[in-house]
């Protein structure tokens, strides 16, 4: 079979030998015509990843990505070495039109929780304003895991990564994959997570302040038997909320940990109501909806009999019945700060490893009211 001739991306410097991947004139990748592919595979197999080239040349994956995408900030000697490595290994350029340039990966646990959808939507807006595009990776149960996504991203010309409420928030997990990613030079920032072993920038809502606002509001209504419904405390936000709850002088017996779902909220509320609590603070709006369901299943009303406070202020919470009192996360501010830090790191000026806490706001609606004896 005769292999069609190939050209560089510009098409201005004649044909390239088939084994060549870089035009020595304009330093761009070759443009492989679709006709050069058959049986669903490129003529170059197996596929070479950016990480493979980085390992051979002795530079970071981010440096190789900059060279592939024609980005500034790479020394000429390093650029020459990377180009030689690309040609030697036969790196495949899948993006002749430059559609991967400015691509940012965003990792969220799943989209079933409306809050994660809100984060993803806000990041789309913030990145678009910076002339960047987003590829969304969701790592829900039963799907592709975060470390699997990171392995995949190592072979794609992404310029940076934003992780939202991911494994970096799991206090019982290991985050070697993120440590390797940062050590390899991939600009990465985190939202609503923290791991002291990861030398990254973290942007979080203050869980302690959220609990203080919620409990203070209920106490002003006369509630003393206040319960806390959380997800698993292996995750840092839940752990911090529990610690803040105890610091306010409330008993550990008033904390119930289940999962962040409607069913989890209902199960937690069942135990707290059986124990005589008159108010329940929930770790998410979704859990709060489950708590309201449990209250009503007992023939009780919110807030006449039981007060409920949520967390997140998801988009539809003003329209529930009753409208949910909840703690609003400053999603726009968190995303803006994370994007600015990421762009700075991509420009060669990474932020110092640190955690930045943002203030939440208690949004008082109709699901809380004065205490009534039960």
CSV table of C-alpha atoms in Angstrom, one decimal:
chain,number,residue,atom,x,y,z
A,1,UNK,CA,0.0,0.0,0.0
A,2,UNK,CA,1.4,3.4,-0.9
A,3,UNK,CA,1.3,5.9,1.9
A,4,UNK,CA,0.1,9.4,0.9
A,5,UNK,CA,2.5,12.2,1.3
A,6,UNK,CA,2.2,14.3,4.4
A,7,UNK,CA,2.8,18.0,5.0
A,8,UNK,CA,3.4,20.2,8.0
A,9,UNK,CA,0.5,22.1,9.6
A,10,UNK,CA,1.2,25.2,7.5
A,11,UNK,CA,1.3,23.2,4.3
A,12,UNK,CA,3.9,25.7,3.0
A,13,UNK,CA,7.1,23.6,3.2
A,14,UNK,CA,6.5,20.7,0.9
A,15,UNK,CA,6.1,17.1,1.9
A,16,UNK,CA,7.7,15.4,4.8
A,17,UNK,CA,9.1,11.9,5.0
A,18,UNK,CA,6.4,9.7,6.4
A,19,UNK,CA,8.4,8.9,9.5
A,20,UNK,CA,8.9,12.6,10.2
A,21,UNK,CA,6.6,14.3,12.7
A,22,UNK,CA,8.1,17.8,12.8
A,23,UNK,CA,8.7,20.3,9.9
A,24,UNK,CA,12.3,21.5,10.3
A,25,UNK,CA,11.3,24.9,8.8
A,26,UNK,CA,8.3,26.0,10.8
A,27,UNK,CA,8.7,23.5,13.7
A,28,UNK,CA,5.1,22.4,13.4
A,29,UNK,CA,3.7,18.9,13.4
A,30,UNK,CA,2.8,17.1,10.2
A,31,UNK,CA,-0.7,16.9,9.0
A,32,UNK,CA,-1.7,13.2,8.3
A,33,UNK,CA,-4.5,13.0,5.8
A,34,UNK,CA,-7.4,10.8,6.7
A,35,UNK,CA,-6.6,8.6,3.7
A,36,UNK,CA,-3.4,7.6,5.4
A,37,UNK,CA,-5.5,5.7,8.1
A,38,UNK,CA,-7.1,2.4,7.7
A,39,UNK,CA,-8.9,-0.1,9.8
A,40,UNK,CA,-9.7,2.6,12.3
A,41,UNK,CA,-6.0,3.1,13.3
A,42,UNK,CA,-3.3,5.6,12.4
A,43,UNK,CA,-0.4,4.3,10.5
A,44,UNK,CA,1.8,5.0,13.6
A,45,UNK,CA,1.0,2.4,16.3
A,46,UNK,CA,1.2,2.1,19.2
A,47,UNK,CA,0.4,5.6,20.1
A,48,UNK,CA,3.2,7.6,21.8
A,49,UNK,CA,2.2,9.8,24.7
A,50,UNK,CA,3.5,13.2,25.8
A,51,UNK,CA,4.7,11.5,29.0
A,52,UNK,CA,6.8,9.0,27.0
A,53,UNK,CA,8.5,11.8,25.1
A,54,UNK,CA,9.1,13.7,28.4
A,55,UNK,CA,10.7,10.7,30.0
A,56,UNK,CA,13.1,10.2,27.1
A,57,UNK,CA,14.1,13.8,26.8
A,58,UNK,CA,14.3,14.3,30.6
A,59,UNK,CA,11.8,17.2,30.9
A,60,UNK,CA,8.3,17.6,32.2
A,61,UNK,CA,5.1,16.6,30.4
A,62,UNK,CA,4.0,20.2,30.5
A,63,UNK,CA,7.2,21.3,28.7
A,64,UNK,CA,6.5,18.8,25.9
A,65,UNK,CA,2.9,20.0,25.7
A,66,UNK,CA,4.2,23.6,25.3
A,67,UNK,CA,6.5,22.6,22.4
A,68,UNK,CA,3.7,20.6,20.7
A,69,UNK,CA,1.3,23.5,20.9
A,70,UNK,CA,3.9,26.1,20.0
A,71,UNK,CA,3.7,27.9,23.3
A,72,UNK,CA,6.4,30.3,24.6
A,73,UNK,CA,8.4,29.9,27.7
A,74,UNK,CA,10.7,27.0,26.6
A,75,UNK,CA,14.4,27.5,26.1
A,76,UNK,CA,15.6,27.0,22.5
A,77,UNK,CA,17.9,24.1,23.5
A,78,UNK,CA,15.1,22.4,25.3
A,79,UNK,CA,12.7,22.9,22.4
A,80,UNK,CA,15.2,21.4,20.0
A,81,UNK,CA,15.7,18.4,22.3
A,82,UNK,CA,11.9,17.9,22.6
A,83,UNK,CA,11.4,18.2,18.8
A,84,UNK,CA,14.1,15.5,18.3
A,85,UNK,CA,12.4,13.3,20.9
A,86,UNK,CA,9.0,13.7,19.2
A,87,UNK,CA,10.5,12.8,15.9
A,88,UNK,CA,12.5,9.8,17.2
A,89,UNK,CA,9.5,8.3,19.0
A,90,UNK,CA,7.1,9.1,16.2
A,91,UNK,CA,4.7,11.2,18.3
A,92,UNK,CA,1.3,11.5,16.5
A,93,UNK,CA,-0.1,14.9,16.0
A,94,UNK,CA,-3.9,14.4,16.1
A,95,UNK,CA,-4.7,18.1,16.2
A,96,UNK,CA,-3.7,19.7,12.9
A,97,UNK,CA,-6.1,22.6,13.3
A,98,UNK,CA,-4.9,23.5,16.8
A,99,UNK,CA,-8.2,22.6,18.5
A,100,UNK,CA,-6.5,21.3,21.6
A,101,UNK,CA,-4.6,24.6,22.2
A,102,UNK,CA,-5.7,26.2,25.4
A,103,UNK,CA,-7.4,23.1,26.6
A,104,UNK,CA,-8.0,22.8,30.4
A,105,UNK,CA,-9.2,19.5,32.0
A,106,UNK,CA,-11.8,19.9,34.8
A,107,UNK,CA,-12.3,16.9,37.2
A,108,UNK,CA,-15.6,16.6,39.2
A,109,UNK,CA,-16.9,13.6,41.1
A,110,UNK,CA,-20.3,13.3,39.3
A,111,UNK,CA,-23.0,15.5,37.8
A,112,UNK,CA,-25.9,14.0,39.7
A,113,UNK,CA,-25.3,16.5,42.5
A,114,UNK,CA,-26.4,19.9,41.1
A,115,UNK,CA,-23.6,21.7,42.9
A,116,UNK,CA,-20.9,20.0,40.9
A,117,UNK,CA,-22.9,20.9,37.7
A,118,UNK,CA,-22.8,24.5,39.0
A,119,UNK,CA,-19.0,24.4,39.5
A,120,UNK,CA,-18.6,23.0,36.0
A,121,UNK,CA,-20.8,25.6,34.4
A,122,UNK,CA,-19.0,28.4,36.2
A,123,UNK,CA,-15.6,27.1,35.2
A,124,UNK,CA,-16.8,27.0,31.5
A,125,UNK,CA,-17.6,30.7,31.8
A,126,UNK,CA,-14.4,31.7,33.6
A,127,UNK,CA,-12.2,29.7,31.2
A,128,UNK,CA,-14.0,31.0,28.1
A,129,UNK,CA,-13.4,34.5,29.3
A,130,UNK,CA,-9.7,33.7,29.4
A,131,UNK,CA,-9.9,32.2,25.8
A,132,UNK,CA,-9.5,28.7,27.1
A,133,UNK,CA,-11.6,25.6,26.5
A,134,UNK,CA,-12.6,22.9,29.0
A,135,UNK,CA,-12.8,19.2,28.8
A,136,UNK,CA,-14.9,17.8,31.6
A,137,UNK,CA,-14.0,14.5,33.3
A,138,UNK,CA,-16.5,13.0,35.7
A,139,UNK,CA,-15.3,10.2,38.1
A,140,UNK,CA,-18.5,8.9,39.7
A,141,UNK,CA,-18.9,5.5,41.2
A,142,UNK,CA,-18.6,2.7,38.7
A,143,UNK,CA,-17.0,5.0,36.1
A,144,UNK,CA,-13.5,6.1,35.2
A,145,UNK,CA,-11.5,6.9,38.3
A,146,UNK,CA,-9.5,10.0,38.8
A,147,UNK,CA,-6.1,8.2,38.5
A,148,UNK,CA,-7.3,6.6,35.3
A,149,UNK,CA,-8.3,10.0,33.9
A,150,UNK,CA,-4.9,11.4,34.9
A,151,UNK,CA,-3.2,8.6,33.0
A,152,UNK,CA,-5.3,9.4,30.0
A,153,UNK,CA,-4.6,13.2,30.3
A,154,UNK,CA,-0.9,12.5,30.4
A,155,UNK,CA,-1.1,11.6,26.7
A,156,UNK,CA,-3.3,14.6,25.7
A,157,UNK,CA,-2.1,18.1,25.0
A,158,UNK,CA,-3.9,19.7,27.9
A,159,UNK,CA,-2.4,22.8,29.4
A,160,UNK,CA,-3.7,22.5,33.0
A,161,UNK,CA,-6.1,20.8,35.4
A,162,UNK,CA,-8.7,21.9,37.9
A,163,UNK,CA,-9.9,19.3,40.4
A,164,UNK,CA,-13.2,19.9,42.2
A,165,UNK,CA,-14.0,17.9,45.4
A,166,UNK,CA,-11.9,15.0,44.2
A,167,UNK,CA,-9.7,12.4,45.9
A,168,UNK,CA,-7.6,15.2,47.3
A,169,UNK,CA,-10.5,15.6,49.8
A,170,UNK,CA,-10.3,12.0,50.8
A,171,UNK,CA,-8.4,11.8,54.1
A,172,UNK,CA,-8.0,8.0,53.9
A,173,UNK,CA,-6.9,7.9,50.3
A,174,UNK,CA,-3.5,8.4,48.7
A,175,UNK,CA,-2.8,11.1,46.1
A,176,UNK,CA,0.4,9.9,44.5
A,177,UNK,CA,-1.1,10.6,41.1
A,178,UNK,CA,-1.5,14.3,41.9
A,179,UNK,CA,1.9,14.5,43.4
A,180,UNK,CA,3.4,12.9,40.3
A,181,UNK,CA,1.4,15.2,38.1
A,182,UNK,CA,2.6,18.4,39.8
A,183,UNK,CA,6.2,17.0,40.0
A,184,UNK,CA,6.0,16.5,36.3
A,185,UNK,CA,5.2,20.2,35.7
A,186,UNK,CA,1.4,20.0,35.0
A,187,UNK,CA,-0.2,23.2,36.4
A,188,UNK,CA,-3.0,22.0,38.7
A,189,UNK,CA,-5.3,23.7,41.3
A,190,UNK,CA,-7.9,22.3,43.6
A,191,UNK,CA,-11.4,23.4,44.8
A,192,UNK,CA,-13.0,22.1,48.0
A,193,UNK,CA,-10.2,19.7,48.8
A,194,UNK,CA,-7.0,19.8,50.8
A,195,UNK,CA,-4.0,17.5,51.2
A,196,UNK,CA,-0.9,18.8,53.0
A,197,UNK,CA,1.2,16.3,51.0
A,198,UNK,CA,0.3,17.9,47.7
A,199,UNK,CA,2.3,21.0,46.9
A,200,UNK,CA,-0.7,22.8,45.2
A,201,UNK,CA,-3.0,25.7,45.5
A,202,UNK,CA,-6.4,24.9,47.3
A,203,UNK,CA,-9.5,27.1,47.2
A,204,UNK,CA,-12.1,26.1,49.8
A,205,UNK,CA,-15.3,27.3,51.4
A,206,UNK,CA,-14.9,27.6,55.2
A,207,UNK,CA,-16.8,24.7,56.6
A,208,UNK,CA,-16.3,26.0,60.2
A,209,UNK,CA,-17.9,29.3,59.3
A,210,UNK,CA,-20.8,27.5,57.5
A,211,UNK,CA,-21.6,25.4,60.6
A,212,UNK,CA,-21.2,28.4,62.9
A,213,UNK,CA,-23.7,30.4,60.8
A,214,UNK,CA,-26.2,27.5,60.7
A,215,UNK,CA,-26.1,26.7,64.4
A,216,UNK,CA,-26.1,30.3,65.4
A,217,UNK,CA,-29.2,30.9,63.3
A,218,UNK,CA,-31.0,27.9,64.9
A,219,UNK,CA,-30.0,28.9,68.4
A,220,UNK,CA,-31.5,32.4,67.9
A,221,UNK,CA,-34.8,30.6,67.1
A,222,UNK,CA,-34.5,28.8,70.5
A,223,UNK,CA,-33.3,25.4,69.3
A,224,UNK,CA,-31.0,23.5,71.6
A,225,UNK,CA,-31.4,19.9,70.3
A,226,UNK,CA,-29.7,20.5,67.0
A,227,UNK,CA,-28.5,17.5,64.8
A,228,UNK,CA,-25.9,17.3,62.0
A,229,UNK,CA,-26.5,15.1,59.0
A,230,UNK,CA,-23.3,14.5,57.0
A,231,UNK,CA,-21.7,12.3,54.4
A,232,UNK,CA,-18.8,10.1,55.2
A,233,UNK,CA,-16.3,11.8,57.5
A,234,UNK,CA,-13.4,10.4,55.6
A,235,UNK,CA,-14.0,13.4,53.3
A,236,UNK,CA,-12.4,16.6,54.5
A,237,UNK,CA,-15.4,18.9,54.2
A,238,UNK,CA,-17.6,16.5,56.3
A,239,UNK,CA,-14.8,16.1,58.7
A,240,UNK,CA,-14.3,19.8,59.2
A,241,UNK,CA,-18.0,20.4,59.6
A,242,UNK,CA,-18.2,17.8,62.3
A,243,UNK,CA,-15.2,19.3,64.1
A,244,UNK,CA,-16.8,22.8,64.0
A,245,UNK,CA,-20.1,21.3,65.3
A,246,UNK,CA,-18.3,19.8,68.3
A,247,UNK,CA,-16.4,23.0,68.9
A,248,UNK,CA,-19.7,24.8,69.4
A,249,UNK,CA,-20.4,22.6,72.4
A,250,UNK,CA,-22.8,20.2,70.7
A,251,UNK,CA,-22.6,16.5,71.5
A,252,UNK,CA,-21.0,13.9,69.2
A,253,UNK,CA,-24.2,11.8,69.5
A,254,UNK,CA,-26.0,14.5,67.5
A,255,UNK,CA,-23.9,13.8,64.4
A,256,UNK,CA,-25.0,11.2,61.9
A,257,UNK,CA,-22.9,10.3,58.9
A,258,UNK,CA,-24.4,8.5,55.9
A,259,UNK,CA,-23.9,9.5,52.3
A,260,UNK,CA,-24.5,12.7,50.3
A,261,UNK,CA,-27.8,11.8,48.7
A,262,UNK,CA,-31.6,12.2,49.3
A,263,UNK,CA,-31.7,8.7,50.8
A,264,UNK,CA,-28.7,9.5,53.0
A,265,UNK,CA,-30.4,12.6,54.2
A,266,UNK,CA,-33.6,10.8,55.0
A,267,UNK,CA,-31.8,8.0,56.9
A,268,UNK,CA,-29.8,10.5,58.9
A,269,UNK,CA,-32.9,12.5,59.7
A,270,UNK,CA,-34.7,9.4,60.9
A,271,UNK,CA,-32.1,8.7,63.5
A,272,UNK,CA,-31.9,12.4,64.6
A,273,UNK,CA,-35.7,12.7,64.9
A,274,UNK,CA,-35.9,9.4,66.9
A,275,UNK,CA,-33.4,11.0,69.3
A,276,UNK,CA,-35.7,14.1,69.8
A,277,UNK,CA,-33.8,16.8,67.8
A,278,UNK,CA,-35.9,19.8,66.7
A,279,UNK,CA,-33.5,21.1,64.1
A,280,UNK,CA,-31.2,19.4,61.6
A,281,UNK,CA,-28.2,21.0,59.8
A,282,UNK,CA,-27.4,19.1,56.6
A,283,UNK,CA,-24.1,18.7,54.8
A,284,UNK,CA,-25.7,19.4,51.4
A,285,UNK,CA,-29.0,20.6,49.9
A,286,UNK,CA,-29.7,17.1,48.5
A,287,UNK,CA,-29.4,15.7,52.0
A,288,UNK,CA,-31.7,18.5,53.3
A,289,UNK,CA,-34.4,17.4,50.8
A,290,UNK,CA,-34.1,13.9,52.1
A,291,UNK,CA,-34.5,15.2,55.7
A,292,UNK,CA,-37.7,17.1,54.7
A,293,UNK,CA,-39.0,13.9,53.1
A,294,UNK,CA,-38.5,12.0,56.4
A,295,UNK,CA,-40.1,14.8,58.5
A,296,UNK,CA,-43.2,14.7,56.3
A,297,UNK,CA,-43.3,10.9,56.3
A,298,UNK,CA,-44.0,11.2,60.1
A,299,UNK,CA,-46.9,13.6,59.7
A,300,UNK,CA,-44.7,16.5,60.8
A,301,UNK,CA,-44.1,19.8,59.0
A,302,UNK,CA,-41.1,22.0,58.2
A,303,UNK,CA,-40.6,24.4,59.9
A,304,UNK,CA,-43.6,24.2,62.2
A,305,UNK,CA,-42.3,21.1,63.9
A,306,UNK,CA,-38.7,20.7,62.6
A,307,UNK,CA,-36.3,23.2,61.2
A,308,UNK,CA,-33.9,22.2,58.3
A,309,UNK,CA,-30.8,23.9,57.1
A,310,UNK,CA,-29.0,22.9,53.9
A,311,UNK,CA,-25.6,23.6,52.4
A,312,UNK,CA,-24.6,24.7,48.9
A,313,UNK,CA,-27.6,26.9,47.9
A,314,UNK,CA,-28.2,24.9,44.7
A,315,UNK,CA,-30.1,26.5,41.9
A,316,UNK,CA,-33.6,25.2,42.7
A,317,UNK,CA,-33.5,25.7,46.5
A,318,UNK,CA,-35.5,28.9,46.4
A,319,UNK,CA,-38.4,27.0,44.7
A,320,UNK,CA,-38.7,24.0,47.0
A,321,UNK,CA,-41.6,23.7,49.4
A,322,UNK,CA,-40.8,25.3,51.8
A,323,UNK,CA,-37.9,27.3,50.3
A,324,UNK,CA,-34.8,26.0,51.8
A,325,UNK,CA,-32.7,27.9,54.3
A,326,UNK,CA,-29.1,27.0,53.3
A,327,UNK,CA,-25.5,28.1,53.3
A,328,UNK,CA,-24.4,29.4,50.0
A,329,UNK,CA,-21.0,28.5,48.6
A,330,UNK,CA,-19.3,31.4,46.8
A,331,UNK,CA,-18.9,29.3,43.6
A,332,UNK,CA,-18.1,32.1,41.2
A,333,UNK,CA,-15.4,33.5,43.5
A,334,UNK,CA,-13.9,30.1,44.1
A,335,UNK,CA,-13.8,29.3,40.3
A,336,UNK,CA,-12.4,32.8,39.5
A,337,UNK,CA,-9.6,32.4,42.0
A,338,UNK,CA,-8.8,28.9,40.8
A,339,UNK,CA,-8.7,29.9,37.2
A,340,UNK,CA,-6.5,32.9,37.9
A,341,UNK,CA,-4.1,30.7,39.9
A,342,UNK,CA,-4.0,28.1,37.1
A,343,UNK,CA,-3.3,30.6,34.4
A,344,UNK,CA,-0.6,32.1,36.5
A,345,UNK,CA,1.0,28.7,36.9
A,346,UNK,CA,0.7,28.0,33.2
A,347,UNK,CA,2.6,31.3,32.6
A,348,UNK,CA,5.4,30.1,34.7
A,349,UNK,CA,4.4,31.8,38.0
A,350,UNK,CA,2.7,29.2,40.2
A,351,UNK,CA,1.1,30.3,43.4
A,352,UNK,CA,2.8,29.1,46.6
A,353,UNK,CA,1.3,25.9,48.0
A,354,UNK,CA,-1.5,27.1,50.3
A,355,UNK,CA,-5.1,26.8,51.2
A,356,UNK,CA,-7.3,29.9,50.7
A,357,UNK,CA,-10.6,29.9,52.6
A,358,UNK,CA,-13.7,31.8,51.3
A,359,UNK,CA,-16.6,33.0,53.4
A,360,UNK,CA,-20.0,31.4,52.9
A,361,UNK,CA,-23.3,33.1,53.3
A,362,UNK,CA,-26.4,31.9,55.2
A,363,UNK,CA,-29.5,32.3,53.0
A,364,UNK,CA,-32.5,32.4,55.3
A,365,UNK,CA,-35.7,31.2,53.7
A,366,UNK,CA,-38.8,29.3,55.0
A,367,UNK,CA,-37.4,25.9,56.2
A,368,UNK,CA,-36.3,27.3,59.6
A,369,UNK,CA,-38.4,28.8,62.4
A,370,UNK,CA,-38.9,29.0,66.2
A,371,UNK,CA,-38.6,25.9,68.2
A,372,UNK,CA,-41.7,24.0,69.1
A,373,UNK,CA,-41.8,21.3,71.8
A,374,UNK,CA,-42.4,17.8,70.4
